[in-house]
Coordinates of N, CA, C and O in Angstrom, one line a residue:
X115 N 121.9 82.1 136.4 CA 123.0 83.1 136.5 C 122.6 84.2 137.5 O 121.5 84.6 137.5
X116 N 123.6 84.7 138.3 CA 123.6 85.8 139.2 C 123.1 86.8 138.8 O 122.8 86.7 137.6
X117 N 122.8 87.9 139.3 CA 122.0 88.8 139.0 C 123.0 90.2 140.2 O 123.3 89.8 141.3
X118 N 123.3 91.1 139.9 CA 124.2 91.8 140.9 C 123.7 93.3 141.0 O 124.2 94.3 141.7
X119 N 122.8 93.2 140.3 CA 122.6 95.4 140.4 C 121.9 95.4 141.4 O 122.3 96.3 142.1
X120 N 121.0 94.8 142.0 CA 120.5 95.2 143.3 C 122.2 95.3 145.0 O 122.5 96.1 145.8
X121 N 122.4 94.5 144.6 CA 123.7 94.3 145.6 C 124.7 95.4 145.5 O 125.3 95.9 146.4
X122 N 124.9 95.7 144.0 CA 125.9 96.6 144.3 C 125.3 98.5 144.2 O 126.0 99.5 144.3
X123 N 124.3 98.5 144.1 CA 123.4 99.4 144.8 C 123.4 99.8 145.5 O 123.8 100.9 145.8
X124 N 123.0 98.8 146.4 CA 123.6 98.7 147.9 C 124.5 99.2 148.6 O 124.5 100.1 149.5
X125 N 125.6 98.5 148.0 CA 126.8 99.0 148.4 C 126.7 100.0 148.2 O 126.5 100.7 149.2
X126 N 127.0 100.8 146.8 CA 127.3 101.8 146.7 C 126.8 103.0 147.4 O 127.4 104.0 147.4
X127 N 125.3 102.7 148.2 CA 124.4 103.3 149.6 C 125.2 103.6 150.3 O 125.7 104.7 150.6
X128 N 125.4 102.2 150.7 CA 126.2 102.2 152.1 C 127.5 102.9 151.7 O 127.8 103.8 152.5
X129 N 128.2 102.8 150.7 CA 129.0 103.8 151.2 C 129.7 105.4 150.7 O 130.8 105.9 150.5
X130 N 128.4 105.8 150.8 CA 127.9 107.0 150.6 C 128.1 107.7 149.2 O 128.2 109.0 149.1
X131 N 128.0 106.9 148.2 CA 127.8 106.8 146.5 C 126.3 107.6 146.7 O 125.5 107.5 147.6
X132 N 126.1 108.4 145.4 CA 124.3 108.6 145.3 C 124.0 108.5 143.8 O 124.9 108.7 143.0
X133 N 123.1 108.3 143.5 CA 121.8 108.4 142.4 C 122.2 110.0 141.6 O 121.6 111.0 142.0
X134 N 123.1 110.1 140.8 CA 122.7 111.8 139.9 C 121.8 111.8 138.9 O 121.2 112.8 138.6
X135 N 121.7 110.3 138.3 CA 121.0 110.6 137.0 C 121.1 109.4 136.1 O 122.0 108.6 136.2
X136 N 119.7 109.5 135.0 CA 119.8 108.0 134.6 C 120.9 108.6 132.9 O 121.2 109.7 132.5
X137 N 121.1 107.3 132.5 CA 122.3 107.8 131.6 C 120.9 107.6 130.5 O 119.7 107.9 130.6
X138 N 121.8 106.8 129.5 CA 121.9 106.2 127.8 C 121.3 104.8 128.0 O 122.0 103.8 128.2
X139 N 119.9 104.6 127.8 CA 119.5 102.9 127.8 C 119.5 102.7 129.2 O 119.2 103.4 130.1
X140 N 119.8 101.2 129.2 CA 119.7 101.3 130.7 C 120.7 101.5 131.6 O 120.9 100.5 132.3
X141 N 121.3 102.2 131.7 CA 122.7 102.8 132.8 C 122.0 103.9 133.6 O 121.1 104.6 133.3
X142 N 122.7 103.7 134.8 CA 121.8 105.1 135.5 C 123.6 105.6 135.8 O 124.6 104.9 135.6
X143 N 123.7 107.1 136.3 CA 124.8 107.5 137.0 C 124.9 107.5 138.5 O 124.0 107.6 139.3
X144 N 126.1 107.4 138.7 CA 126.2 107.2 140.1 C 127.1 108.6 140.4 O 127.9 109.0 139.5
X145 N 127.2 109.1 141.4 CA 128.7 109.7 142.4 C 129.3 109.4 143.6 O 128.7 109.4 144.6
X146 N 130.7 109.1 143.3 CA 131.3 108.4 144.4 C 132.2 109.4 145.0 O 133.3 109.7 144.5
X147 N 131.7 110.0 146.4 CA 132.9 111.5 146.9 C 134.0 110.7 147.7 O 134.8 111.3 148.4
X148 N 134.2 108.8 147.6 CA 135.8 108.3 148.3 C 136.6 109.2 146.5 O 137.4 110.1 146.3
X149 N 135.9 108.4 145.7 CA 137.2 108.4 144.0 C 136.7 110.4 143.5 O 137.4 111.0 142.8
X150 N 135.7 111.0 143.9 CA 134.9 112.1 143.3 C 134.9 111.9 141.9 O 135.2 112.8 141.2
X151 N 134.3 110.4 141.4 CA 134.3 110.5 140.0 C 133.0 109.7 139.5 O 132.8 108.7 140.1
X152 N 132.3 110.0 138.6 CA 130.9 109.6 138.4 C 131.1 108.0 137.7 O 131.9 107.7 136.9
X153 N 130.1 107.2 138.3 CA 130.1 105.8 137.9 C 129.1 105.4 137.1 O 127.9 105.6 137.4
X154 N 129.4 104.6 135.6 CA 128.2 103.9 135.1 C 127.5 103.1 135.9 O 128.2 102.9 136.9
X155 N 126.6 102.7 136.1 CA 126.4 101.2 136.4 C 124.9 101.0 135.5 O 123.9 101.7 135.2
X156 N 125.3 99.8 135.4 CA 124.2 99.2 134.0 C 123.2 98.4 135.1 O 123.7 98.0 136.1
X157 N 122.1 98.1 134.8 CA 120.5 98.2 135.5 C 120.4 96.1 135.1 O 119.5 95.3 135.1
X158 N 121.7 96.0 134.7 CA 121.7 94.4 134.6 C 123.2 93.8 134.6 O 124.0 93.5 133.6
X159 N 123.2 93.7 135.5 CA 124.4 93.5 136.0 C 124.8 92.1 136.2 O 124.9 91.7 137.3
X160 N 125.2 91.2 135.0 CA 125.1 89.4 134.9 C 126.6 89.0 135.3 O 126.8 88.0 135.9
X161 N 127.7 89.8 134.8 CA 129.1 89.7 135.2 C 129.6 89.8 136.6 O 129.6 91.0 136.9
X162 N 130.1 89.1 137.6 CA 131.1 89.2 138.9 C 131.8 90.3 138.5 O 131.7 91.3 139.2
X163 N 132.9 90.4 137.1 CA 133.9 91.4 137.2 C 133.4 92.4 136.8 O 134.0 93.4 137.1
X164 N 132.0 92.6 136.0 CA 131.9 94.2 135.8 C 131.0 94.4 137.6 O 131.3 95.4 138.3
X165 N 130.3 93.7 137.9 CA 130.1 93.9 139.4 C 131.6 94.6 140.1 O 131.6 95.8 140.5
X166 N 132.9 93.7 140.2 CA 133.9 94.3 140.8 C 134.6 95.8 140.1 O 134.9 96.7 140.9
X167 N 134.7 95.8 139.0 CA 135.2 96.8 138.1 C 134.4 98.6 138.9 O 134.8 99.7 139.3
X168 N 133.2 97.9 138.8 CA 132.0 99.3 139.7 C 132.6 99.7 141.1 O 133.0 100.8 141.4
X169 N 132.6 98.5 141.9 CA 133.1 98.9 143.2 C 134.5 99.4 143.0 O 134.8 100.3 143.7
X170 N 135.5 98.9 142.1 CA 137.0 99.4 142.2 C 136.5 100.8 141.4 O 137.4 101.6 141.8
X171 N 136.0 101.3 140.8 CA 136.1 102.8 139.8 C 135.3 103.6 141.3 O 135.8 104.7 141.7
X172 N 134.5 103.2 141.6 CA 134.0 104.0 143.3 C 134.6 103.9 144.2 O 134.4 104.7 145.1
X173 N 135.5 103.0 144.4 CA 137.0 103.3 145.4 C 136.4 102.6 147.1 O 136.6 102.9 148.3
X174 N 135.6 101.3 146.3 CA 135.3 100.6 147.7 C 136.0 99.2 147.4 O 136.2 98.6 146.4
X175 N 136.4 99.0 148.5 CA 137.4 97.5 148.7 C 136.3 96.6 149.1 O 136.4 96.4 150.3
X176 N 135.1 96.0 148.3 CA 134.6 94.7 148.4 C 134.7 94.0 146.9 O 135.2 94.5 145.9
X177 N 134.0 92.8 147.0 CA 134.6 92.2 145.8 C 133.4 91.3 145.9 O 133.1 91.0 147.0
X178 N 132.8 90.7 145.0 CA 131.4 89.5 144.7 C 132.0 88.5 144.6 O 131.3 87.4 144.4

């Protein structure tokens, strides 16, 4: 099975998302200044759609 938190990490680098803080378990926070709205993302990332669900709540048009 795919594995996706390093990739969409990435992305979210690239497009200019950052690191604020680790949450609850394993979730870290993200901030995205395209949506200005703070992002879960979970530190195991096994699903394509919660992979896409992250990039659409950060307001980037890629898709896995």
């Amino acid at each position: 099975m795919a594995s996706y938190e390093k990739d969409v990490k990435a992305k979210l680098s690239q497009n200019g998302c950052y690191f604020t803080r680790h949450g609850k378990g394993d979730h870290d926070i993200w901030f995205s200044p395209i949506t200005k709205l703070p992002i879960t993302v979970d530190n195991k990332i096994l699903s394509r759609h919660t992979a896409n669900g992250i990039m659409k709540r950060a307001g980037i048009k890629w898709r896995f």
